[in-house]
Amino acid sequence: MVQKITPAAARRMMEAGEAVPVDVREPSEYAAGHIPGARLLPLGSVRIKAADVIPDQEAAWLIYCRSGQRSAMAARQLEAMGYHNVYDLGGILAWPYQVER
């Protein structure tokens, strides 16, 4: 079952080196602003490119999008593909911390 995670908990995990954010928006959205260190894996290419972009199925991945719908779908897809530590961070709109451009 995919776990939901708050921005504060996600940030703590990132700062401790325990998890990596994964942006499932489109490249233009990612370029406009993303969580620092995030890997880009657009929702439409999750099944095709996940093994290349996020190869470790045991690592903790923080999945996010703009508002939370795509992240939930991507997190479920990843879990079905055998990823074991997938967290649904929801939308970047709720991210109160710094973003990279």
Coordinates of C-alpha atoms in Angstrom, one line a residue:
M1 CA 0.0 0.0 0.0
V2 CA 1.3 3.4 -1.0
Q3 CA 2.1 5.6 2.0
K4 CA 1.2 9.3 2.1
I5 CA 3.8 11.6 3.5
T6 CA 3.8 15.2 4.6
P7 CA 6.2 17.8 3.2
A8 CA 7.9 18.1 6.6
A9 CA 8.5 14.4 6.9
A10 CA 9.7 14.2 3.3
R11 CA 12.1 17.0 3.8
R12 CA 13.5 15.3 6.9
M13 CA 14.0 12.1 4.9
M14 CA 15.7 14.0 2.1
E15 CA 18.0 15.9 4.4
A16 CA 19.0 12.6 6.1
G17 CA 19.8 11.1 2.6
E18 CA 17.0 8.5 3.1
A19 CA 14.8 9.4 0.2
V20 CA 14.8 11.0 -3.2
P21 CA 12.0 13.1 -4.7
V22 CA 10.5 12.1 -8.1
D23 CA 8.6 14.6 -10.1
V24 CA 6.0 13.0 -12.3
R25 CA 4.9 16.2 -14.1
E26 CA 5.9 17.1 -17.7
P27 CA 9.3 18.5 -18.5
S28 CA 8.0 22.1 -18.9
E29 CA 6.5 22.0 -15.5
Y30 CA 9.7 20.6 -14.0
A31 CA 11.7 23.3 -15.6
A32 CA 9.4 26.0 -14.1
G33 CA 10.2 24.8 -10.6
H34 CA 10.9 21.5 -8.9
I35 CA 12.0 20.2 -5.5
P36 CA 15.8 20.3 -5.2
G37 CA 17.4 17.0 -6.2
A38 CA 14.2 15.7 -7.9
R39 CA 14.4 13.2 -10.7
L40 CA 12.0 13.7 -13.6
L41 CA 9.8 10.8 -14.5
P42 CA 6.6 12.0 -16.3
L43 CA 3.5 10.0 -15.5
G44 CA 3.1 8.9 -19.1
S45 CA 6.5 7.2 -19.1
V46 CA 6.5 5.6 -15.6
R47 CA 6.2 2.1 -17.0
I48 CA 8.8 2.6 -19.7
K49 CA 11.5 4.6 -18.0
A50 CA 11.2 3.9 -14.2
A51 CA 14.0 1.3 -14.3
D52 CA 16.4 3.9 -15.9
V53 CA 15.4 6.9 -13.8
I54 CA 14.8 5.2 -10.4
P55 CA 16.5 1.8 -10.7
D56 CA 16.6 0.8 -7.0
Q57 CA 13.3 -0.8 -6.1
E58 CA 14.2 -0.9 -2.4
A59 CA 15.1 2.8 -2.1
A60 CA 12.7 5.3 -0.7
W61 CA 11.1 7.5 -3.5
L62 CA 9.0 10.6 -2.8
I63 CA 6.5 10.9 -5.7
Y64 CA 5.0 14.3 -6.4
C65 CA 3.2 16.3 -9.1
R66 CA 1.4 19.6 -9.2
S67 CA -1.7 18.9 -7.1
G68 CA -1.6 15.2 -6.1
Q69 CA -3.6 13.3 -8.7
R70 CA -0.7 12.2 -10.9
S71 CA 1.5 11.4 -8.0
A72 CA -1.1 9.0 -6.6
M73 CA -1.4 7.3 -10.0
A74 CA 2.3 7.1 -10.4
A75 CA 2.9 5.8 -6.9
R76 CA 0.3 3.0 -7.5
Q77 CA 2.0 2.1 -10.8
L78 CA 5.4 1.9 -9.2
E79 CA 4.2 -0.2 -6.4
A80 CA 2.6 -2.6 -8.9
M81 CA 6.0 -2.7 -10.7
G82 CA 7.7 -4.0 -7.5
Y83 CA 8.9 -0.8 -5.8
H84 CA 8.7 -1.2 -2.1
N85 CA 9.2 2.2 -0.5
V86 CA 7.1 4.6 -2.5
Y87 CA 5.6 7.6 -0.7
D88 CA 3.0 9.8 -2.2
L89 CA 4.1 13.4 -1.4
G90 CA 1.1 14.9 -3.3
G91 CA 1.4 18.2 -5.1
I92 CA 4.2 20.7 -5.2
L93 CA 1.5 23.3 -4.6
A94 CA 1.6 22.2 -0.9
W95 CA 5.5 22.2 -0.8
P96 CA 6.3 25.1 1.6
Y97 CA 10.1 25.0 1.0
Q98 CA 12.5 26.1 -1.7
V99 CA 12.2 25.0 -5.3
E100 CA 14.8 24.9 -8.0
R101 CA 14.4 26.4 -11.4

